[in-house]
């Protein structure tokens, strides 16, 4: 086989790999509210969960298929989150809210010293292990996300994915990102931790709700935002409702206004508020 032919074959192989990579990037942006299906994982891609019915990816939670697992109770989720927090040795962190879905449990952690959210956890219903939620919690969180550089890239639970991560920096808007989508990496541009002050992000909570509703009106007519936007360092998380009932959540970047739908929860079951 000639040297020229080998080069040609190698070039064609590279084109195929790059094409598949771009295709994966496009699918990674495709969010979807839960409208009754218990899968809740959307179309897969690099940012999607590596479990459940979605096609696995780099940011998956390394758990087995959760679709057949018995949903967690509020007490089980609370126990897992409490154990996780005990490893961080930070007395300012407390459980604020727990939402039970059929794929996992969601736990919002509040910083009691600032009275706003600190970060978000998921609890695996199979292993009953708490781990940092992927998506905005990892990519946009300026104090506890893996880009913060504040030493919170711990993973006390081997079944989790850690606050540390392997996906890029905060420079740019994120691969394949657009005005309403976070893109694969959902970067924050030039924003850094020194620019974040609780209650003073460029995008207000009210604007975040408006932005979220505009996104839902275009992408999923009939789906509505909940009444409030919960602030976290760098973004807001908003519950969404289908036919007047909680059906999922999304996040809005507090600096760019980008929207990131949480596609990994599944069907909503119940909620418990621990805020004081």
PDB file of N, CA and C in Angstrom, residues 24-30 45-48 135 139 167-168 173-178 181-187:
ATOM      1  N   UNK A  24     -22.590  14.467  18.175  1.00  0.00           N
ATOM      2  CA  UNK A  24     -22.805  14.303  19.606  1.00  0.00           C
ATOM      3  C   UNK A  24     -23.001  15.626  20.299  1.00  0.00           C
ATOM      4  N   UNK A  25     -22.275  16.651  19.846  1.00  0.00           N
ATOM      5  CA  UNK A  25     -22.416  17.971  20.450  1.00  0.00           C
ATOM      6  C   UNK A  25     -23.800  18.532  20.236  1.00  0.00           C
ATOM      7  N   UNK A  26     -24.350  18.337  19.046  1.00  0.00           N
ATOM      8  CA  UNK A  26     -25.694  18.835  18.760  1.00  0.00           C
ATOM      9  C   UNK A  26     -26.716  18.154  19.648  1.00  0.00           C
ATOM     10  N   UNK A  27     -26.640  16.824  19.754  1.00  0.00           N
ATOM     11  CA  UNK A  27     -27.591  16.097  20.596  1.00  0.00           C
ATOM     12  C   UNK A  27     -27.452  16.496  22.051  1.00  0.00           C
ATOM     13  N   UNK A  28     -26.242  16.869  22.478  1.00  0.00           N
ATOM     14  CA  UNK A  28     -26.045  17.214  23.883  1.00  0.00           C
ATOM     15  C   UNK A  28     -26.831  18.439  24.286  1.00  0.00           C
ATOM     16  N   UNK A  29     -27.249  19.258  23.323  1.00  0.00           N
ATOM     17  CA  UNK A  29     -27.980  20.472  23.639  1.00  0.00           C
ATOM     18  C   UNK A  29     -29.475  20.253  23.736  1.00  0.00           C
ATOM     19  N   UNK A  30     -29.969  19.095  23.408  1.00  0.00           N
ATOM     20  CA  UNK A  30     -31.399  18.906  23.259  1.00  0.00           C
ATOM     21  C   UNK A  30     -32.055  18.576  24.591  1.00  0.00           C
ATOM     22  N   UNK A  45     -25.634  12.397  24.801  1.00  0.00           N
ATOM     23  CA  UNK A  45     -24.569  13.312  24.476  1.00  0.00           C
ATOM     24  C   UNK A  45     -23.602  13.433  25.642  1.00  0.00           C
ATOM     25  N   UNK A  46     -22.578  14.255  25.490  1.00  0.00           N
ATOM     26  CA  UNK A  46     -21.497  14.294  26.458  1.00  0.00           C
ATOM     27  C   UNK A  46     -21.930  14.745  27.837  1.00  0.00           C
ATOM     28  N   UNK A  47     -22.923  15.635  27.923  1.00  0.00           N
ATOM     29  CA  UNK A  47     -23.329  16.135  29.224  1.00  0.00           C
ATOM     30  C   UNK A  47     -24.442  15.313  29.843  1.00  0.00           C
ATOM     31  N   UNK A  48     -24.923  14.295  29.172  1.00  0.00           N
ATOM     32  CA  UNK A  48     -26.079  13.564  29.683  1.00  0.00           C
ATOM     33  C   UNK A  48     -25.663  12.472  30.649  1.00  0.00           C
ATOM     34  N   UNK A 135     -24.137  19.204  35.004  1.00  0.00           N
ATOM     35  CA  UNK A 135     -24.795  20.339  34.365  1.00  0.00           C
ATOM     36  C   UNK A 135     -24.372  21.651  34.993  1.00  0.00           C
ATOM     37  N   UNK A 139     -20.681  23.232  35.887  1.00  0.00           N
ATOM     38  CA  UNK A 139     -20.100  24.110  34.883  1.00  0.00           C
ATOM     39  C   UNK A 139     -20.285  25.593  35.182  1.00  0.00           C
ATOM     40  N   UNK A 167     -14.087  18.643  32.198  1.00  0.00           N
ATOM     41  CA  UNK A 167     -14.544  19.268  30.969  1.00  0.00           C
ATOM     42  C   UNK A 167     -14.253  20.753  30.911  1.00  0.00           C
ATOM     43  N   UNK A 168     -13.060  21.089  30.532  1.00  0.00           N
ATOM     44  CA  UNK A 168     -12.739  22.417  30.048  1.00  0.00           C
ATOM     45  C   UNK A 168     -12.774  23.543  31.052  1.00  0.00           C
ATOM     46  N   UNK A 173     -18.630  30.623  25.379  1.00  0.00           N
ATOM     47  CA  UNK A 173     -20.034  30.319  25.668  1.00  0.00           C
ATOM     48  C   UNK A 173     -20.335  28.842  25.638  1.00  0.00           C
ATOM     49  N   UNK A 174     -19.351  28.042  25.325  1.00  0.00           N
ATOM     50  CA  UNK A 174     -19.608  26.603  25.281  1.00  0.00           C
ATOM     51  C   UNK A 174     -19.749  26.117  23.853  1.00  0.00           C
ATOM     52  N   UNK A 175     -19.192  24.945  23.577  1.00  0.00           N
ATOM     53  CA  UNK A 175     -19.227  24.402  22.231  1.00  0.00           C
ATOM     54  C   UNK A 175     -20.650  24.255  21.724  1.00  0.00           C
ATOM     55  N   UNK A 176     -20.904  24.747  20.545  1.00  0.00           N
ATOM     56  CA  UNK A 176     -22.195  24.657  19.880  1.00  0.00           C
ATOM     57  C   UNK A 176     -23.294  25.410  20.620  1.00  0.00           C
ATOM     58  N   UNK A 177     -22.947  26.263  21.573  1.00  0.00           N
ATOM     59  CA  UNK A 177     -23.963  26.971  22.353  1.00  0.00           C
ATOM     60  C   UNK A 177     -24.698  27.984  21.503  1.00  0.00           C
ATOM     61  N   UNK A 178     -25.925  28.344  21.964  1.00  0.00           N
ATOM     62  CA  UNK A 178     -26.668  29.385  21.284  1.00  0.00           C
ATOM     63  C   UNK A 178     -27.306  30.288  22.311  1.00  0.00           C
ATOM     64  N   UNK A 181     -29.442  28.033  24.659  1.00  0.00           N
ATOM     65  CA  UNK A 181     -28.914  26.767  25.137  1.00  0.00           C
ATOM     66  C   UNK A 181     -27.535  26.952  25.721  1.00  0.00           C
ATOM     67  N   UNK A 182     -27.213  26.166  26.720  1.00  0.00           N
ATOM     68  CA  UNK A 182     -25.921  26.304  27.371  1.00  0.00           C
ATOM     69  C   UNK A 182     -24.799  25.759  26.511  1.00  0.00           C
ATOM     70  N   UNK A 183     -25.113  24.929  25.544  1.00  0.00           N
ATOM     71  CA  UNK A 183     -24.081  24.260  24.784  1.00  0.00           C
ATOM     72  C   UNK A 183     -23.491  23.123  25.600  1.00  0.00           C
ATOM     73  N   UNK A 184     -22.473  22.471  25.051  1.00  0.00           N
ATOM     74  CA  UNK A 184     -21.924  21.313  25.724  1.00  0.00           C
ATOM     75  C   UNK A 184     -21.225  21.668  27.017  1.00  0.00           C
ATOM     76  N   UNK A 185     -20.630  22.862  27.073  1.00  0.00           N
ATOM     77  CA  UNK A 185     -19.818  23.171  28.229  1.00  0.00           C
ATOM     78  C   UNK A 185     -20.331  24.365  29.012  1.00  0.00           C
ATOM     79  N   UNK A 186     -21.201  25.166  28.408  1.00  0.00           N
ATOM     80  CA  UNK A 186     -21.874  26.214  29.150  1.00  0.00           C
ATOM     81  C   UNK A 186     -20.953  27.137  29.907  1.00  0.00           C
ATOM     82  N   UNK A 187     -19.908  27.662  29.263  1.00  0.00           N
ATOM     83  CA  UNK A 187     -18.936  28.489  29.951  1.00  0.00           C
ATOM     84  C   UNK A 187     -19.501  29.825  30.378  1.00  0.00           C
TER      85      UNK A 187
END
